PDB file of C-alpha atoms in Angstrom:
ATOM      1  CA  UNK A   1      -0.079  -0.021  -0.031  1.00 90.00           C
ATOM      2  CA  UNK A   2       1.310   3.589  -0.834  1.00 92.00           C
ATOM      3  CA  UNK A   3       1.805   5.816   2.189  1.00 92.00           C
ATOM      4  CA  UNK A   4       2.287   8.712   0.927  1.00 90.00           C
ATOM      5  CA  UNK A   5      -0.549  10.799   0.326  1.00 90.00           C
ATOM      6  CA  UNK A   6      -1.973  11.904  -2.736  1.00 93.00           C
ATOM      7  CA  UNK A   7      -4.344  14.737  -4.691  1.00 93.00           C
ATOM      8  CA  UNK A   8      -6.197  12.810  -7.439  1.00 97.00           C
ATOM      9  CA  UNK A   9      -8.315  15.192  -9.378  1.00 97.00           C
ATOM     10  CA  UNK A  10     -10.343  12.267 -10.963  1.00 97.00           C
ATOM     11  CA  UNK A  11     -12.376  13.414 -14.378  1.00 97.00           C
ATOM     12  CA  UNK A  12     -15.312  11.063 -14.804  1.00 95.00           C
ATOM     13  CA  UNK A  13     -18.948  11.244 -16.119  1.00 94.00           C
ATOM     14  CA  UNK A  14     -20.443   8.459 -15.434  1.00 93.00           C
ATOM     15  CA  UNK A  15     -20.989   8.654 -11.233  1.00 95.00           C
ATOM     16  CA  UNK A  16     -20.872   4.342 -10.777  1.00 94.00           C
ATOM     17  CA  UNK A  17     -17.884   4.366 -12.435  1.00 93.00           C
ATOM     18  CA  UNK A  18     -16.217   7.147 -10.439  1.00 95.00           C
ATOM     19  CA  UNK A  19     -17.454   5.304  -7.717  1.00 95.00           C
ATOM     20  CA  UNK A  20     -15.450   2.229  -8.502  1.00 93.00           C
ATOM     21  CA  UNK A  21     -12.531   4.012  -9.420  1.00 94.00           C
ATOM     22  CA  UNK A  22     -12.380   5.982  -6.173  1.00 96.00           C
ATOM     23  CA  UNK A  23     -13.267   2.508  -4.254  1.00 93.00           C
ATOM     24  CA  UNK A  24     -10.147   0.695  -6.171  1.00 93.00           C
ATOM     25  CA  UNK A  25      -7.260   3.625  -5.330  1.00 95.00           C
ATOM     26  CA  UNK A  26      -8.382   3.169  -1.485  1.00 94.00           C
ATOM     27  CA  UNK A  27      -7.407  -0.581  -1.867  1.00 93.00           C
ATOM     28  CA  UNK A  28      -3.648   1.081  -3.188  1.00 93.00           C
ATOM     29  CA  UNK A  29      -3.684   4.413  -1.762  1.00 95.00           C
ATOM     30  CA  UNK A  30      -3.445   4.912   2.346  1.00 94.00           C
ATOM     31  CA  UNK A  31      -4.408   8.300   2.284  1.00 94.00           C
ATOM     32  CA  UNK A  32      -5.873  10.282  -0.702  1.00 95.00           C
ATOM     33  CA  UNK A  33      -7.796  12.350  -1.216  1.00 96.00           C
ATOM     34  CA  UNK A  34      -9.884  12.760  -4.268  1.00 97.00           C
ATOM     35  CA  UNK A  35     -11.957  15.377  -6.069  1.00 97.00           C
ATOM     36  CA  UNK A  36     -14.376  14.266  -9.044  1.00 97.00           C
ATOM     37  CA  UNK A  37     -15.176  16.531 -11.848  1.00 97.00           C
ATOM     38  CA  UNK A  38     -17.897  15.492 -14.158  1.00 95.00           C
ATOM     39  CA  UNK A  39     -17.604  17.032 -17.575  1.00 93.00           C
ATOM     40  CA  UNK A  40     -14.421  19.093 -18.704  1.00 92.00           C
ATOM     41  CA  UNK A  41     -15.738  22.638 -17.641  1.00 92.00           C
ATOM     42  CA  UNK A  42     -16.026  21.169 -14.245  1.00 94.00           C
ATOM     43  CA  UNK A  43     -12.499  19.925 -14.483  1.00 95.00           C
ATOM     44  CA  UNK A  44     -10.836  23.185 -15.393  1.00 89.00           C
ATOM     45  CA  UNK A  45     -12.198  24.808 -12.581  1.00 86.00           C
ATOM     46  CA  UNK A  46     -11.176  22.035 -10.105  1.00 91.00           C
ATOM     47  CA  UNK A  47      -7.412  21.712 -11.754  1.00 89.00           C
ATOM     48  CA  UNK A  48      -6.225  24.974 -10.822  1.00 82.00           C
ATOM     49  CA  UNK A  49      -8.073  25.464  -7.638  1.00 84.00           C
ATOM     50  CA  UNK A  50      -7.063  21.794  -5.909  1.00 87.00           C
ATOM     51  CA  UNK A  51      -3.399  21.277  -7.150  1.00 84.00           C
ATOM     52  CA  UNK A  52      -3.463  17.656  -7.806  1.00 90.00           C
ATOM     53  CA  UNK A  53      -0.502  15.645  -7.772  1.00 90.00           C
ATOM     54  CA  UNK A  54      -2.343  13.218 -10.533  1.00 94.00           C
ATOM     55  CA  UNK A  55      -4.648  13.614 -12.543  1.00 96.00           C
ATOM     56  CA  UNK A  56      -6.923  10.419 -13.790  1.00 96.00           C
ATOM     57  CA  UNK A  57      -9.504  11.171 -16.910  1.00 94.00           C
ATOM     58  CA  UNK A  58     -12.208   8.988 -18.923  1.00 91.00           C
ATOM     59  CA  UNK A  59     -11.496   9.827 -22.698  1.00 85.00           C
ATOM     60  CA  UNK A  60     -14.357  10.736 -24.236  1.00 84.00           C
ATOM     61  CA  UNK A  61     -16.340  13.120 -22.132  1.00 88.00           C
ATOM     62  CA  UNK A  62     -18.946  15.634 -22.176  1.00 87.00           C
ATOM     63  CA  UNK A  63     -17.729  18.857 -23.354  1.00 89.00           C
ATOM     64  CA  UNK A  64     -14.630  17.673 -24.328  1.00 87.00           C
ATOM     65  CA  UNK A  65     -12.019  14.977 -24.569  1.00 85.00           C
ATOM     66  CA  UNK A  66      -9.259  13.418 -22.628  1.00 86.00           C
ATOM     67  CA  UNK A  67      -6.939  15.006 -24.855  1.00 87.00           C
ATOM     68  CA  UNK A  68      -8.325  18.480 -23.933  1.00 91.00           C
ATOM     69  CA  UNK A  69      -8.108  17.544 -20.493  1.00 94.00           C
ATOM     70  CA  UNK A  70      -4.305  16.180 -20.820  1.00 92.00           C
ATOM     71  CA  UNK A  71      -3.344  19.712 -22.993  1.00 91.00           C
ATOM     72  CA  UNK A  72      -4.710  21.880 -20.326  1.00 91.00           C
ATOM     73  CA  UNK A  73      -2.793  19.727 -17.736  1.00 91.00           C
ATOM     74  CA  UNK A  74       0.423  20.442 -19.797  1.00 88.00           C
ATOM     75  CA  UNK A  75      -0.507  24.019 -20.310  1.00 86.00           C
ATOM     76  CA  UNK A  76      -0.354  24.495 -16.484  1.00 84.00           C
ATOM     77  CA  UNK A  77       2.033  21.827 -15.581  1.00 81.00           C
ATOM     78  CA  UNK A  78       3.977  19.773 -17.559  1.00 81.00           C
ATOM     79  CA  UNK A  79       4.884  17.630 -14.087  1.00 82.00           C
ATOM     80  CA  UNK A  80       1.077  15.923 -13.559  1.00 89.00           C
ATOM     81  CA  UNK A  81       0.494  13.148 -14.769  1.00 92.00           C
ATOM     82  CA  UNK A  82      -2.397  12.007 -16.443  1.00 94.00           C
ATOM     83  CA  UNK A  83      -3.853   8.310 -16.745  1.00 93.00           C
ATOM     84  CA  UNK A  84      -6.693   7.499 -18.842  1.00 89.00           C
ATOM     85  CA  UNK A  85      -9.231   5.070 -17.541  1.00 86.00           C
ATOM     86  CA  UNK A  86     -11.798   4.601 -20.173  1.00 80.00           C
ATOM     87  CA  UNK A  87     -14.032   2.305 -21.912  1.00 75.00           C
ATOM     88  CA  UNK A  88     -14.562   4.025 -25.317  1.00 62.00           C
ATOM     89  CA  UNK A  89     -11.455   2.747 -26.531  1.00 54.00           C
ATOM     90  CA  UNK A  90     -10.393  -0.489 -27.550  1.00 57.00           C
ATOM     91  CA  UNK A  91      -8.086   0.657 -30.525  1.00 59.00           C
ATOM     92  CA  UNK A  92      -4.575   0.045 -29.826  1.00 64.00           C
ATOM     93  CA  UNK A  93      -3.315   2.501 -32.028  1.00 64.00           C
ATOM     94  CA  UNK A  94      -5.224   5.204 -30.034  1.00 64.00           C
ATOM     95  CA  UNK A  95      -3.832   4.272 -27.114  1.00 63.00           C
ATOM     96  CA  UNK A  96      -0.486   4.733 -27.951  1.00 66.00           C
ATOM     97  CA  UNK A  97      -1.159   8.018 -29.163  1.00 68.00           C
ATOM     98  CA  UNK A  98      -1.932   9.255 -26.123  1.00 71.00           C
ATOM     99  CA  UNK A  99       0.698   7.444 -24.459  1.00 68.00           C
ATOM    100  CA  UNK A 100       3.051   8.858 -26.905  1.00 66.00           C
ATOM    101  CA  UNK A 101       1.126  13.067 -26.384  1.00 73.00           C
ATOM    102  CA  UNK A 102       2.047  12.853 -22.816  1.00 75.00           C
ATOM    103  CA  UNK A 103      -0.346  10.445 -20.921  1.00 80.00           C
ATOM    104  CA  UNK A 104       1.910   8.218 -18.329  1.00 82.00           C
ATOM    105  CA  UNK A 105      -0.858   5.352 -18.694  1.00 79.00           C
ATOM    106  CA  UNK A 106      -3.755   3.990 -20.227  1.00 78.00           C
ATOM    107  CA  UNK A 107      -6.504   1.530 -18.654  1.00 82.00           C
ATOM    108  CA  UNK A 108      -9.773  -0.154 -20.423  1.00 79.00           C
ATOM    109  CA  UNK A 109     -12.790   0.472 -18.069  1.00 81.00           C
ATOM    110  CA  UNK A 110     -13.153  -3.850 -19.005  1.00 83.00           C
ATOM    111  CA  UNK A 111     -10.432  -4.043 -16.358  1.00 80.00           C
ATOM    112  CA  UNK A 112     -12.056  -2.335 -13.554  1.00 83.00           C
ATOM    113  CA  UNK A 113     -12.649  -5.628 -11.666  1.00 84.00           C
ATOM    114  CA  UNK A 114      -8.573  -5.789 -10.939  1.00 87.00           C
ATOM    115  CA  UNK A 115      -8.061  -1.700 -12.100  1.00 86.00           C
ATOM    116  CA  UNK A 116      -6.325  -1.593  -8.271  1.00 88.00           C
ATOM    117  CA  UNK A 117      -3.493  -4.216  -9.672  1.00 91.00           C
ATOM    118  CA  UNK A 118      -3.369  -2.070 -13.480  1.00 88.00           C
ATOM    119  CA  UNK A 119      -3.150   1.170 -11.589  1.00 90.00           C
ATOM    120  CA  UNK A 120      -0.904   0.106  -8.421  1.00 92.00           C
ATOM    121  CA  UNK A 121       2.453   0.223 -10.394  1.00 92.00           C
ATOM    122  CA  UNK A 122       1.421   3.788 -12.193  1.00 89.00           C
ATOM    123  CA  UNK A 123       0.538   5.313  -8.895  1.00 92.00           C
ATOM    124  CA  UNK A 124       3.707   3.846  -7.151  1.00 92.00           C
ATOM    125  CA  UNK A 125       5.785   6.155 -10.215  1.00 90.00           C
ATOM    126  CA  UNK A 126       3.952   8.977  -9.606  1.00 88.00           C
ATOM    127  CA  UNK A 127       4.633   8.819  -5.924  1.00 90.00           C
ATOM    128  CA  UNK A 128       8.249   8.033  -6.708  1.00 88.00           C
ATOM    129  CA  UNK A 129       8.508  10.986  -9.548  1.00 85.00           C
ATOM    130  CA  UNK A 130       6.897  13.611  -6.600  1.00 82.00           C
ATOM    131  CA  UNK A 131      10.070  12.217  -4.175  1.00 80.00           C
ATOM    132  CA  UNK A 132      12.925  12.547  -6.802  1.00 78.00           C
ATOM    133  CA  UNK A 133      11.584  15.874  -7.533  1.00 77.00           C
ATOM    134  CA  UNK A 134      11.206  16.898  -3.951  1.00 74.00           C
ATOM    135  CA  UNK A 135      14.846  16.241  -3.031  1.00 74.00           C
ATOM    136  CA  UNK A 136      16.213  17.898  -6.780  1.00 72.00           C
ATOM    137  CA  UNK A 137      13.915  21.114  -5.216  1.00 59.00           C
ATOM    138  CA  UNK A 138      15.679  20.280  -1.737  1.00 68.00           C
ATOM    139  CA  UNK A 139      18.909  19.902  -3.699  1.00 77.00           C
ATOM    140  CA  UNK A 140      18.201  23.140  -5.881  1.00 69.00           C
ATOM    141  CA  UNK A 141      17.383  24.956  -2.558  1.00 63.00           C
ATOM    142  CA  UNK A 142      20.564  23.803  -0.903  1.00 75.00           C
ATOM    143  CA  UNK A 143      22.469  25.031  -3.942  1.00 79.00           C
ATOM    144  CA  UNK A 144      21.251  28.870  -3.933  1.00 70.00           C
ATOM    145  CA  UNK A 145      22.257  29.310  -0.173  1.00 70.00           C
ATOM    146  CA  UNK A 146      25.735  28.216  -1.391  1.00 78.00           C
ATOM    147  CA  UNK A 147      26.034  30.822  -3.786  1.00 77.00           C
ATOM    148  CA  UNK A 148      24.827  33.196  -2.027  1.00 69.00           C
ATOM    149  CA  UNK A 149      26.996  32.487   0.518  1.00 76.00           C
ATOM    150  CA  UNK A 150      29.537  32.857  -1.973  1.00 81.00           C
ATOM    151  CA  UNK A 151      28.412  36.006  -2.881  1.00 77.00           C
ATOM    152  CA  UNK A 152      28.335  37.583  -0.190  1.00 73.00           C
ATOM    153  CA  UNK A 153      31.929  36.188   1.126  1.00 78.00           C
ATOM    154  CA  UNK A 154      33.292  37.602  -2.128  1.00 75.00           C
ATOM    155  CA  UNK A 155      31.312  40.829  -1.402  1.00 73.00           C
ATOM    156  CA  UNK A 156      33.301  40.870   2.104  1.00 72.00           C
ATOM    157  CA  UNK A 157      36.110  39.904   1.008  1.00 71.00           C
ATOM    158  CA  UNK A 158      38.663  42.944   0.729  1.00 68.00           C
ATOM    159  CA  UNK A 159      40.729  42.676  -2.610  1.00 66.00           C
ATOM    160  CA  UNK A 160      44.136  44.884  -2.276  1.00 71.00           C
ATOM    161  CA  UNK A 161      45.372  44.365  -5.099  1.00 74.00           C
ATOM    162  CA  UNK A 162      44.437  44.368  -9.102  1.00 79.00           C
ATOM    163  CA  UNK A 163      45.282  40.769  -9.557  1.00 79.00           C
ATOM    164  CA  UNK A 164      42.873  39.614  -6.351  1.00 79.00           C
ATOM    165  CA  UNK A 165      39.823  42.075  -7.596  1.00 77.00           C
ATOM    166  CA  UNK A 166      40.053  40.689 -11.262  1.00 82.00           C
ATOM    167  CA  UNK A 167      40.106  37.235  -9.874  1.00 80.00           C
ATOM    168  CA  UNK A 168      37.345  37.805  -7.777  1.00 79.00           C
ATOM    169  CA  UNK A 169      35.569  39.326 -10.577  1.00 82.00           C
ATOM    170  CA  UNK A 170      36.061  36.052 -13.086  1.00 82.00           C
ATOM    171  CA  UNK A 171      34.639  34.232  -9.773  1.00 81.00           C
ATOM    172  CA  UNK A 172      31.520  36.418 -10.060  1.00 77.00           C
ATOM    173  CA  UNK A 173      31.533  35.984 -13.639  1.00 80.00           C
ATOM    174  CA  UNK A 174      32.072  31.923 -13.457  1.00 77.00           C
ATOM    175  CA  UNK A 175      28.978  31.840 -10.643  1.00 73.00           C
ATOM    176  CA  UNK A 176      26.940  34.122 -13.008  1.00 71.00           C
ATOM    177  CA  UNK A 177      27.161  31.156 -15.713  1.00 67.00           C
ATOM    178  CA  UNK A 178      24.754  28.942 -13.926  1.00 61.00           C
ATOM    179  CA  UNK A 179      21.919  31.252 -13.908  1.00 53.00           C
ATOM    180  CA  UNK A 180      21.368  30.559 -10.219  1.00 48.00           C
ATOM    181  CA  UNK A 181      19.423  33.555  -8.331  1.00 44.00           C
ATOM    182  CA  UNK A 182      21.286  34.552  -5.291  1.00 40.00           C
ATOM    183  CA  UNK A 183      19.247  36.666  -4.004  1.00 40.00           C
TER     184      UNK A 183
END
């Protein structure tokens, strides 16, 4: 069972399917917060206010398609994974196209009785990526602090001769190449 809390936005127009999907997710994720949007306009409103870790979407929706959902997700935050769970598609080529277009996974609703088995590896990958990104963000923060400390040290150095001043300027120039905001 996944212990990391997940915020999931489920885009599903069939209430019974939404209930089944939520039940299957609860078998995999110990602590999930799931919001349901029944159509594309409801999804647009929830996506920016709920800020999900993951979007799970049906492919055929009233007032839009799963590709519309994916396009919106990627335009706002390309790091939010999207998984399609749909019954309308039985076309392997279209499923492959959605994955190539940026979806993180594709599951057919005919697998609903074993959805938790199909969904679990995808959700584990989502959690793994979240943890990886968190470590990267922390490393970037530490690097920014270190660079700021170097800049402070350079500002406080008393350069007595021309060669020292030139060396300090070279260090500043080289640090600037990293495009790290030192403020």
